[in-house]
Amino acid sequence: MTIKLPARRNFLKDGMAAALGAAAFPLISSSPLATKSATAAKTPQASAPSASARIKIDFDRQIGKIDRNIYGNFIEHLGRCIYGGIYEEGSPLSDSDGFRKDVLEAARGLHIPLLRWPGGNFSSGYNWRDGIGPKDSRPRRWDTAWQAEESNRFGTDEFIQYCRKLGAGPYITVNMGTGTMQDAADWVEYCNGTMNTAWANLRRKNGHPEPYNVKYWGLGNEIYGSWQAGHKTATAYADLALEFAKMMQWVDPTIKLVACGGNNADWDREVLERLADVVDYISLHHYGGSMDTPKEIHDASKLEHEVHVLDAVITSVAGKNEKKERVKIAADEWNIWFRSWFKRGDDHKLEEIYNLRDALWAASALNIFHRNCRSVQMADLAQLVNVIAPIMANPTGIVLQTIYFPLQLYAQHSGNIALDTFVRSDTFPDIPDTPYLDVSATTDDNGQKLTLSVVNRHPTSDLTADISIEGFKLQATGDLYEVNGPSLDSTNTFAEPKNVGVKRSQFSGAGPSFHQTFPAHSLTVLTLKS
Ligand code: AHR
C-alpha cells in the first residue's frame, strides 16, 4: 500500500529558519513569571444590552471524563529545547544538577501531567545506551534527524530526574527507525526492571535503586514519513510494531503502548487492524498555522475533523477486535508551526515567535480536546522550551510566549468532566460553519465547579452572549481570566515581554441566565462555584 506523504514535511528546507527565530530576541534579563496583568488587556463587562451570541450549558449533558494527560508536553533533542533550554550545565541560572531553575519554574506553571521524550524525529536514530553512565564517558554522536552534534549528557536518568522535579509522568518513544526490538525491551528493563538482571542492575549501579515505572511508551515516531530514519509502509510498521510490543510487554506487562498513527485513515486502519489488541493509544500529530486569521481558525476546524476521522477508524476497527477497551487518541504532537524550518548548523532551530492569534488557536485546540474527551485521552504540546515552545530561554533569562497562557489556564482551572455546550454566534464570512465564538465547559464530579472557556476569534468586535446554565446552583461571583493583547499580531519578546498576558478579575452576576461580553481577539476563562 502506498501512503501519501504530507508535502510540508520538507525538513531540510533552507533559509526560513532564523527569519523569525531567536535572532529576534535581544539577550536581556529575565522576564518575571507573574501573569496577573496584561498591560493591554481590556476589561470585560458583566452585562450588555443586546446579545449576538448564545451559550447554553446543562449539568446533565456530560460528554465524559477529561484525562489530565491532555495537558501533556514534549521535549526533544532538537535545537535549544534540551541543551540551552531545560538543561544548561554551568549556568548561574541552573541548579546543581544542571537544570535551569527559571525554566523549571515556568514549566511547573503549566501543570504538566506527562512529558514525552526523546523525540520526535530524533527518536528514530537514538541509541538510549549512549545516554547512560558517567557523563564524561558518553559518546558524542551525529544526530542525522536534526543534523546536529549530540553530546548525550542528557539521557534517560536525567529525563526521569527532570520529570520528578516537574511533577510529570514520563512518556518514552522508542526507536523503531534504526533500533531493534531488543533495544526497546532492554530500555523497558533499564527503566522498570525489578529483577536481578543486567539492565535493571545497570540502573541500580548508575545510582537509581528504585524502578522508574515508566508507564507510557511510544512505538516509534512518524514512521510513515520519508523524513524519518527507517520509514516504513503501514504493513511493515504494523508487523514490526507487533513484535516490539510483544517484547516490551514481556518485560513489563503493565506498560501502556502508543501506536504510531499516520494522519491518514488508510494507514491508521491497517495499523489498528494489526495492533488494536496490544496498544492503548494511536498517535495523531497536528501542526497548523497562518498569518491569516480565517486560515488559522479554519486550521483548528481541521484538527477537530482529523480527530473525528481517527475516532471513526478506531470505532470501525473496534468492532472486529477482541479487546473490550477502545484504543484512544494520543495527540502527542500539536502546535502552530509554519514559520521556522531549519538548516544544518543552525543552533536556533524551529524557534517560532508566537502571536496572540496563535494563542487563540491553542485555546481552540484545547477546546477541541475537551469536546472530544472520550477519544482524545492524551495530548502533548510540541514542545516545551525554545523549539516551537511556550517558554523561550536565553543565557540570561526567559520569556513566556503567548501560547503559554491558554495552556496554563486550561490545565489549572478545567474540571475533570466535559459538558456539551450549545453555542450560536455569527460565523466567519469565508469559512463555512465556523462561529467566532469557540467554547468548552467543564465541571467536576460533584458539580461544584463550572469552568467556561470562551475564545472570541473575531479580529475586531467584542461579542456579547446570552448565557444560560441549567443544573447548577451557582454563586453569583467567580474569577475571570482574560488573555488578550493589543492586536492579533502582538508577541512577547525579551524586549517587550508583557504585550500579551492574563488579566484576572472578580466576576459577579452569574446565575441561571446572564450576559457576558467577550472582547475582540480574546480568551476568557470563567470559573464559578456552586
Ligand atoms: O516537533 C518537531 C518535529 O515534528 C518532531 O520531531 C516530529 O515528530 C514532527 O514532524
Coordinates of C-alpha atoms and ligand atoms in Angstrom, one line a residue:
M1 CA 0.0 0.0 0.0
T2 CA 1.3 3.5 -0.8
I3 CA 0.9 6.1 1.8
K4 CA 0.8 9.7 0.7
L5 CA 3.4 11.9 2.4
P6 CA 2.4 15.4 3.6
A7 CA 4.4 17.8 1.3
R8 CA 5.1 20.2 4.2
R9 CA 7.5 17.8 5.9
N10 CA 10.5 19.0 3.9
F11 CA 12.6 19.3 7.0
L12 CA 15.8 20.3 5.1
K13 CA 14.3 23.4 3.6
D14 CA 16.9 26.1 3.9
G15 CA 16.6 29.8 4.6
M16 CA 13.4 30.3 6.6
A17 CA 14.8 29.1 9.8
A18 CA 16.2 32.1 11.6
A19 CA 14.0 34.7 9.9
L20 CA 11.7 34.9 12.9
G21 CA 13.8 32.8 15.3
A22 CA 16.0 33.7 18.2
A23 CA 17.7 36.5 16.5
A24 CA 14.6 38.5 17.1
F25 CA 15.2 38.2 20.9
P26 CA 17.8 40.5 22.2
L27 CA 19.7 39.0 25.1
I28 CA 18.4 40.9 28.0
S29 CA 17.5 39.9 31.5
S30 CA 14.8 37.5 32.5
S31 CA 11.1 38.3 32.4
P32 CA 9.0 37.8 35.6
L33 CA 6.7 34.9 35.7
A34 CA 3.8 36.9 37.2
T35 CA 1.0 37.0 34.7
K36 CA -1.7 38.8 36.6
S37 CA -1.7 41.9 34.5
A38 CA -1.6 42.2 30.7
T39 CA -0.9 45.8 30.1
A40 CA -3.2 46.0 27.1
A41 CA -5.9 43.5 28.1
K42 CA -9.4 45.1 28.1
T43 CA -11.8 44.7 31.0
P44 CA -14.9 42.7 30.1
Q45 CA -18.3 43.9 31.1
A46 CA -20.6 41.8 33.3
S47 CA -23.7 42.6 31.2
A48 CA -24.5 44.2 27.9
P49 CA -27.8 45.4 26.3
S50 CA -28.0 43.1 23.3
A51 CA -26.6 39.7 22.7
S52 CA -25.5 38.5 19.4
A53 CA -24.5 35.0 20.6
R54 CA -26.0 32.3 22.8
I55 CA -24.3 29.7 25.0
K56 CA -26.3 27.0 26.9
I57 CA -24.9 24.6 29.4
D58 CA -26.6 21.8 31.2
F59 CA -25.0 19.8 34.0
D60 CA -26.9 16.7 32.8
R61 CA -25.4 16.9 29.4
Q62 CA -21.9 15.5 30.2
I63 CA -19.6 14.4 27.3
G64 CA -17.3 12.3 29.5
K65 CA -14.2 12.4 31.7
I66 CA -11.3 14.5 30.7
D67 CA -8.0 12.7 31.1
R68 CA -5.5 15.1 32.5
N69 CA -2.9 13.7 30.2
I70 CA -4.3 16.0 27.5
Y71 CA -2.3 18.8 29.1
G72 CA 1.0 16.9 28.4
N73 CA 4.1 18.4 26.9
F74 CA 7.1 17.2 24.9
I75 CA 10.9 17.7 24.9
E76 CA 13.1 16.6 22.1
H77 CA 16.8 16.7 21.4
L78 CA 16.3 19.4 18.9
G79 CA 17.9 22.9 18.7
R80 CA 17.9 24.5 22.1
C81 CA 15.0 22.6 23.7
I82 CA 17.1 20.4 26.0
Y83 CA 20.6 21.9 25.8
G84 CA 20.2 25.6 26.5
G85 CA 16.6 25.1 27.3
I86 CA 15.7 22.9 30.2
Y87 CA 19.3 21.9 30.8
E88 CA 22.3 24.1 30.9
E89 CA 25.3 22.8 32.9
G90 CA 27.4 25.5 34.4
S91 CA 24.8 28.3 34.0
P92 CA 24.3 30.5 37.1
L93 CA 20.6 30.0 36.5
S94 CA 20.9 26.3 36.8
D95 CA 20.6 24.1 39.9
S96 CA 23.4 21.7 40.9
D97 CA 22.0 19.0 38.5
G98 CA 22.3 21.4 35.5
F99 CA 18.6 22.1 35.2
R100 CA 17.6 25.7 34.5
K101 CA 15.6 26.9 37.6
D102 CA 13.8 29.7 35.8
V103 CA 12.7 27.4 33.0
L104 CA 11.6 24.7 35.5
E105 CA 9.5 27.2 37.5
A106 CA 7.8 28.4 34.3
A107 CA 7.2 24.8 33.2
R108 CA 5.7 24.0 36.6
G109 CA 3.2 26.8 36.0
L110 CA 1.8 24.7 33.1
H111 CA 0.8 21.9 35.5
I112 CA 2.2 19.3 33.0
P113 CA 1.0 15.7 33.9
L114 CA 3.0 13.9 31.3
L115 CA 6.3 14.6 29.4
R116 CA 7.2 13.0 26.1
W117 CA 10.9 12.4 25.2
P118 CA 13.4 11.9 23.4
G119 CA 11.6 12.7 20.1
G120 CA 10.1 13.3 17.6
N121 CA 12.3 12.5 14.7
F122 CA 15.3 12.3 17.0
S123 CA 14.0 9.1 18.5
S124 CA 14.2 7.2 15.2
G125 CA 18.1 7.3 15.3
Y126 CA 18.6 7.3 19.1
N127 CA 20.5 4.7 20.9
W128 CA 19.4 5.0 24.5
R129 CA 22.6 3.2 25.8
D130 CA 24.6 6.3 24.7
G131 CA 22.9 8.4 27.3
I132 CA 23.5 6.5 30.5
G133 CA 26.5 6.1 32.8
P134 CA 29.2 8.7 33.7
K135 CA 28.6 11.8 31.6
D136 CA 32.2 12.3 30.6
S137 CA 32.4 8.8 29.1
R138 CA 29.2 9.1 27.0
P139 CA 29.9 9.1 23.2
R140 CA 29.2 12.2 21.2
R141 CA 27.1 11.3 18.1
W142 CA 26.0 12.9 14.9
D143 CA 22.2 13.3 15.0
T144 CA 21.0 12.6 11.5
A145 CA 17.4 13.7 12.2
W146 CA 18.3 17.3 13.0
Q147 CA 21.8 17.5 11.6
A148 CA 23.5 18.3 14.8
E149 CA 26.1 17.1 17.3
E150 CA 24.5 15.2 20.3
S151 CA 26.6 15.2 23.5
N152 CA 24.4 12.6 25.2
R153 CA 24.9 14.4 28.5
F154 CA 21.1 14.4 28.9
G155 CA 19.8 10.8 28.8
T156 CA 17.3 8.5 30.5
D157 CA 18.3 9.2 34.1
E158 CA 18.3 13.0 33.5
F159 CA 14.9 12.7 31.8
I160 CA 13.4 10.9 34.8
Q161 CA 15.0 13.3 37.2
Y162 CA 13.5 16.2 35.3
C163 CA 10.1 14.6 35.3
R164 CA 10.3 14.2 39.0
K165 CA 11.3 17.9 39.5
L166 CA 8.4 18.9 37.3
G167 CA 5.9 16.6 38.8
A168 CA 5.1 15.0 35.5
G169 CA 4.9 11.3 34.4
P170 CA 7.4 10.1 31.8
Y171 CA 6.4 9.0 28.3
I172 CA 9.2 7.5 26.2
T173 CA 9.2 6.9 22.4
V174 CA 11.3 4.0 21.3
N175 CA 13.5 3.9 18.2
M176 CA 11.6 2.0 15.5
G177 CA 13.7 3.5 12.8
T178 CA 17.3 2.2 13.3
G179 CA 16.7 0.4 16.6
T180 CA 15.8 -3.2 17.3
M181 CA 13.0 -4.8 19.4
Q182 CA 15.8 -6.0 21.8
D183 CA 16.9 -2.3 22.3
A184 CA 13.4 -1.4 23.1
A185 CA 12.8 -4.3 25.5
D186 CA 16.2 -3.6 27.2
W187 CA 15.2 0.1 27.7
V188 CA 12.0 -1.0 29.4
E189 CA 14.1 -3.3 31.6
Y190 CA 16.5 -0.5 32.4
C191 CA 13.6 1.8 33.5
N192 CA 11.2 -0.6 35.1
G193 CA 13.1 -3.8 35.8
T194 CA 12.9 -5.2 39.4
M195 CA 14.8 -8.5 39.0
N196 CA 18.4 -9.4 39.3
T197 CA 19.1 -8.8 35.6
A198 CA 21.7 -6.9 33.7
W199 CA 19.8 -3.7 32.6
A200 CA 18.0 -3.3 35.9
N201 CA 21.3 -3.8 37.7
L202 CA 22.9 -1.2 35.5
R203 CA 20.2 1.3 36.5
R204 CA 21.0 0.5 40.1
K205 CA 24.7 0.8 39.5
N206 CA 24.1 4.2 38.0
G207 CA 22.6 5.3 41.3
H208 CA 18.9 4.5 40.9
P209 CA 17.9 1.6 43.1
E210 CA 14.1 2.0 42.6
P211 CA 12.5 1.3 39.2
Y212 CA 11.3 4.3 37.3
N213 CA 7.9 2.7 36.5
V214 CA 7.6 4.4 33.1
K215 CA 4.1 3.7 32.1
Y216 CA 3.7 5.2 28.7
W217 CA 5.8 4.0 25.7
G218 CA 5.5 5.1 22.1
L219 CA 6.1 2.6 19.3
G220 CA 8.1 4.8 17.0
N221 CA 7.6 8.3 15.7
E222 CA 6.1 9.3 12.3
I223 CA 7.4 6.1 10.8
Y224 CA 5.1 6.8 7.8
G225 CA 7.2 9.7 6.6
S226 CA 10.3 9.7 4.3
W227 CA 11.9 12.3 6.7
Q228 CA 12.1 9.6 9.3
A229 CA 15.1 7.2 9.6
G230 CA 13.8 3.8 8.8
H231 CA 10.4 4.9 7.5
K232 CA 8.1 2.1 6.5
T233 CA 4.8 1.2 4.9
A234 CA 1.8 0.7 7.2
T235 CA 2.1 -3.1 6.7
A236 CA 5.8 -3.2 7.5
Y237 CA 5.3 -0.9 10.5
A238 CA 2.4 -2.9 11.9
D239 CA 4.2 -6.2 11.6
L240 CA 7.3 -4.8 13.4
A241 CA 5.4 -2.9 16.0
L242 CA 3.6 -6.0 17.0
E243 CA 6.9 -7.7 17.7
F244 CA 8.2 -4.6 19.6
A245 CA 5.0 -4.5 21.7
K246 CA 5.3 -8.2 22.5
M247 CA 8.9 -7.9 23.6
M248 CA 8.3 -4.8 25.7
Q249 CA 5.2 -6.2 27.4
W250 CA 7.1 -9.4 28.1
V251 CA 9.5 -7.3 30.1
D252 CA 6.8 -5.3 31.8
P253 CA 3.1 -6.3 31.2
T254 CA 1.8 -3.1 32.9
I255 CA 3.1 -0.6 30.3
K256 CA 0.7 1.3 28.0
L257 CA 1.7 1.5 24.4
V258 CA 1.0 4.2 21.8
A259 CA 0.9 3.0 18.1
C260 CA 2.2 5.4 15.5
G261 CA -0.7 7.0 13.7
G262 CA -0.3 8.2 10.2
N263 CA -2.7 11.2 10.0
N264 CA -4.1 9.1 7.2
A265 CA -7.2 6.8 7.5
D266 CA -5.7 4.1 5.3
W267 CA -2.5 3.9 7.5
D268 CA -4.5 4.1 10.7
R269 CA -6.9 1.4 9.7
E270 CA -4.1 -1.0 8.7
V271 CA -2.1 -0.3 11.8
L272 CA -5.1 -0.7 14.1
E273 CA -6.3 -3.9 12.5
R274 CA -3.0 -5.4 13.5
L275 CA -2.3 -3.6 16.8
A276 CA -5.6 -2.8 18.4
D277 CA -5.4 -5.7 20.8
V278 CA -2.0 -4.8 22.1
V279 CA -1.9 -1.0 22.2
D280 CA -3.8 1.5 24.3
Y281 CA -3.4 4.6 22.1
I282 CA -2.8 5.7 18.5
S283 CA -1.0 8.9 17.9
L284 CA -2.2 12.0 15.9
H285 CA 0.2 14.8 15.0
H286 CA -1.1 18.2 14.0
Y287 CA 0.8 21.3 13.1
G288 CA -1.1 24.3 11.8
G289 CA -0.8 28.0 11.5
S290 CA -1.1 31.0 9.2
M291 CA -0.7 34.8 9.5
D292 CA -4.2 35.0 8.0
T293 CA -6.8 34.8 10.8
P294 CA -9.6 32.9 8.8
K295 CA -7.0 30.4 7.6
E296 CA -5.6 29.8 11.0
I297 CA -9.1 29.4 12.5
H298 CA -10.0 27.1 9.7
D299 CA -7.0 25.0 10.7
A300 CA -8.4 24.5 14.1
S301 CA -11.5 23.0 12.4
K302 CA -9.2 20.7 10.5
L303 CA -7.7 19.4 13.8
E304 CA -11.2 18.6 15.0
H305 CA -12.0 16.9 11.7
E306 CA -8.8 14.8 12.0
V307 CA -9.9 13.8 15.5
H308 CA -13.3 12.7 14.2
V309 CA -11.8 10.8 11.3
L310 CA -9.4 8.9 13.5
D311 CA -12.1 8.2 16.0
A312 CA -14.3 6.8 13.2
V313 CA -11.4 4.5 12.2
I314 CA -11.0 3.4 15.8
T315 CA -14.7 2.7 16.0
S316 CA -14.9 0.7 12.9
V317 CA -11.9 -1.4 13.8
A318 CA -13.1 -1.8 17.4
G319 CA -16.0 -3.9 16.3
K320 CA -13.6 -6.5 14.9
N321 CA -11.2 -6.8 17.8
E322 CA -11.3 -8.8 21.0
K323 CA -10.2 -6.2 23.5
K324 CA -13.1 -4.5 25.2
E325 CA -11.4 -1.2 25.8
R326 CA -11.3 1.1 22.9
V327 CA -8.0 2.4 21.6
K328 CA -7.7 6.1 22.5
I329 CA -6.2 9.0 20.6
A330 CA -2.8 10.4 21.8
A331 CA -2.4 13.8 20.1
D332 CA 1.2 13.6 21.1
E333 CA 2.5 16.4 19.0
W334 CA 0.3 19.5 18.4
N335 CA 1.1 23.2 17.9
I336 CA 1.4 26.0 15.4
W337 CA 4.5 25.6 13.3
F338 CA 4.8 27.2 9.9
R339 CA 7.4 29.9 10.1
S340 CA 10.7 28.5 11.2
W341 CA 12.2 25.5 9.4
F342 CA 15.7 24.5 10.0
K343 CA 19.1 24.1 8.3
R344 CA 22.2 22.2 9.2
G345 CA 24.4 24.1 11.5
D346 CA 21.7 26.4 12.8
D347 CA 21.7 26.4 16.6
H348 CA 18.3 28.1 16.9
K349 CA 16.1 25.6 15.1
L350 CA 12.3 25.9 15.0
E351 CA 12.2 28.9 17.2
E352 CA 8.7 30.2 16.3
I353 CA 7.7 33.5 17.7
Y354 CA 4.0 33.2 18.7
N355 CA 1.4 35.9 18.5
L356 CA -2.0 36.4 20.1
R357 CA -3.7 34.7 17.1
D358 CA -1.6 31.6 17.8
A359 CA -2.6 31.7 21.5
L360 CA -6.3 31.7 20.4
W361 CA -5.7 28.8 18.1
A362 CA -4.1 26.9 21.0
A363 CA -7.1 27.7 23.2
S364 CA -9.4 26.3 20.4
A365 CA -7.2 23.2 20.2
L366 CA -7.7 22.7 24.0
N367 CA -11.5 23.2 23.5
I368 CA -11.3 20.5 20.8
F369 CA -9.6 18.1 23.2
H370 CA -12.3 18.8 25.8
R371 CA -15.1 18.3 23.4
N372 CA -13.6 15.1 22.2
C373 CA -12.5 13.8 25.6
R374 CA -14.0 10.4 25.0
S375 CA -11.5 9.7 22.3
V376 CA -8.6 12.1 22.9
Q377 CA -7.1 11.0 26.2
M378 CA -3.5 12.2 25.8
A379 CA -2.0 15.2 24.1
D380 CA 1.5 16.7 24.2
L381 CA 2.2 20.2 23.1
A382 CA 5.3 20.2 20.9
Q383 CA 7.5 21.4 22.5
L384 CA 8.2 22.9 26.0
V385 CA 11.2 25.3 25.6
N386 CA 12.7 27.3 22.7
V387 CA 11.6 24.9 20.0
I388 CA 8.0 25.7 18.9
A389 CA 7.5 26.5 22.5
P390 CA 5.6 28.5 25.1
I391 CA 8.8 29.2 27.0
M392 CA 11.8 30.9 25.4
A393 CA 15.1 30.9 27.3
N394 CA 18.4 32.6 26.6
P395 CA 21.5 32.5 28.8
T396 CA 20.2 35.3 31.0
G397 CA 16.5 34.6 31.4
I398 CA 13.2 33.5 30.0
V399 CA 10.1 35.0 28.4
L400 CA 6.7 33.5 28.2
Q401 CA 5.3 33.3 24.7
T402 CA 1.6 34.0 24.0
I403 CA 0.6 30.3 23.8
Y404 CA 1.8 29.8 27.4
F405 CA -1.3 31.5 28.8
P406 CA -4.1 29.2 27.4
L407 CA -2.0 26.2 28.3
Q408 CA -1.6 27.4 31.9
L409 CA -5.3 28.4 32.3
Y410 CA -6.8 25.2 30.9
A411 CA -4.5 22.9 32.9
Q412 CA -5.1 24.9 36.1
H413 CA -8.8 25.6 36.0
S414 CA -10.6 22.9 34.0
G415 CA -12.6 20.3 35.8
N416 CA -12.4 16.6 35.0
I417 CA -15.8 16.4 33.2
A418 CA -16.5 18.0 29.8
L419 CA -20.0 19.4 29.3
D420 CA -21.8 19.5 26.0
T421 CA -22.2 23.2 25.2
F422 CA -24.7 24.7 22.8
V423 CA -23.1 27.7 21.0
R424 CA -24.6 30.0 18.5
S425 CA -22.7 33.0 17.2
D426 CA -22.1 34.7 13.9
T427 CA -19.8 32.8 11.6
F428 CA -16.7 33.8 9.7
P429 CA -17.8 35.0 6.3
D430 CA -15.2 33.0 4.4
I431 CA -15.2 29.8 6.4
P432 CA -18.4 27.7 6.3
D433 CA -20.0 26.9 9.7
T434 CA -17.2 28.4 11.8
P435 CA -18.5 30.6 14.6
Y436 CA -16.5 33.4 16.0
L437 CA -17.0 32.0 19.5
D438 CA -15.4 28.7 20.3
V439 CA -16.4 27.3 23.7
S440 CA -15.8 24.4 26.1
A441 CA -17.2 23.9 29.5
T442 CA -16.1 21.6 32.3
T443 CA -17.3 20.6 35.8
D444 CA -16.1 18.3 38.5
D445 CA -17.6 15.0 39.8
N446 CA -19.8 16.8 42.3
G447 CA -20.9 19.6 40.0
Q448 CA -19.3 22.1 42.5
K449 CA -17.3 24.0 39.9
L450 CA -18.1 25.2 36.4
T451 CA -15.3 26.5 34.1
L452 CA -16.3 28.2 30.9
S453 CA -13.6 28.7 28.3
V454 CA -14.6 31.1 25.5
V455 CA -12.4 32.1 22.6
N456 CA -13.7 35.2 20.7
R457 CA -11.9 34.8 17.5
H458 CA -13.4 38.0 15.9
P459 CA -10.5 40.2 14.9
T460 CA -12.2 43.5 15.7
S461 CA -15.5 43.1 17.5
D462 CA -16.5 42.3 21.1
L463 CA -19.3 39.8 21.2
T464 CA -22.0 39.6 23.8
A465 CA -23.5 36.3 24.6
D466 CA -26.7 35.3 26.4
I467 CA -25.6 32.5 28.7
S468 CA -28.0 30.1 30.3
I469 CA -26.9 27.4 32.8
E470 CA -29.1 24.5 34.0
G471 CA -28.5 22.1 36.8
F472 CA -26.1 24.2 38.8
K473 CA -26.8 26.4 41.8
L474 CA -24.1 28.8 41.2
Q475 CA -22.7 31.5 43.4
A476 CA -23.0 34.9 41.7
T477 CA -19.3 35.6 42.0
G478 CA -16.3 33.9 40.5
D479 CA -13.0 34.5 38.8
L480 CA -12.5 35.7 35.3
Y481 CA -9.2 35.3 33.5
E482 CA -8.7 37.1 30.2
V483 CA -5.9 36.5 27.7
N484 CA -5.6 39.4 25.3
G485 CA -3.2 42.0 23.9
P486 CA -3.2 45.0 21.6
S487 CA -3.7 43.0 18.4
L488 CA -3.7 39.6 16.9
D489 CA -0.2 40.1 15.8
S490 CA 1.1 41.0 19.3
T491 CA 4.0 38.9 20.5
N492 CA 6.0 38.7 23.8
T493 CA 9.8 39.1 23.3
F494 CA 12.7 39.7 25.7
A495 CA 12.4 43.4 24.8
E496 CA 8.7 43.5 25.3
P497 CA 7.7 40.5 27.5
K498 CA 4.2 41.6 28.5
N499 CA 2.3 42.6 25.4
V500 CA 0.1 39.5 25.9
G501 CA -0.7 38.0 29.3
V502 CA -3.5 37.1 31.7
K503 CA -5.7 39.7 33.4
R504 CA -7.5 38.3 36.4
S505 CA -10.7 40.0 37.8
Q506 CA -13.5 39.2 40.1
F507 CA -16.7 38.3 38.3
S508 CA -20.2 39.0 39.6
G509 CA -23.6 38.5 38.1
A510 CA -23.6 34.7 37.4
G511 CA -26.9 32.9 37.7
P512 CA -29.2 30.7 35.6
S513 CA -29.2 33.3 32.9
F514 CA -26.8 36.3 32.4
H515 CA -25.0 38.3 29.7
Q516 CA -21.3 38.4 29.2
T517 CA -19.3 40.4 26.6
F518 CA -16.2 38.7 25.3
P519 CA -13.7 41.2 24.0
A520 CA -12.3 41.0 20.4
H521 CA -9.5 38.5 19.9
S522 CA -9.5 37.2 23.5
L523 CA -9.7 34.0 25.5
T524 CA -11.9 34.2 28.6
V525 CA -11.8 31.5 31.3
L526 CA -14.6 32.0 33.8
T527 CA -14.6 29.9 36.9
L528 CA -17.8 29.6 39.0
K529 CA -18.6 27.7 42.2
S530 CA -21.8 26.3 43.4
Ligands
AHR1 O1 8.2 18.6 16.9 C1 9.1 18.7 15.8 C2 9.0 17.5 14.8 O2 7.8 17.5 14.2 C3 9.1 16.2 15.5 O3 10.5 15.8 15.7 C4 8.5 15.3 14.5 O4 7.9 14.1 15.1 C5 7.4 16.2 13.9 O5 7.4 16.0 12.5

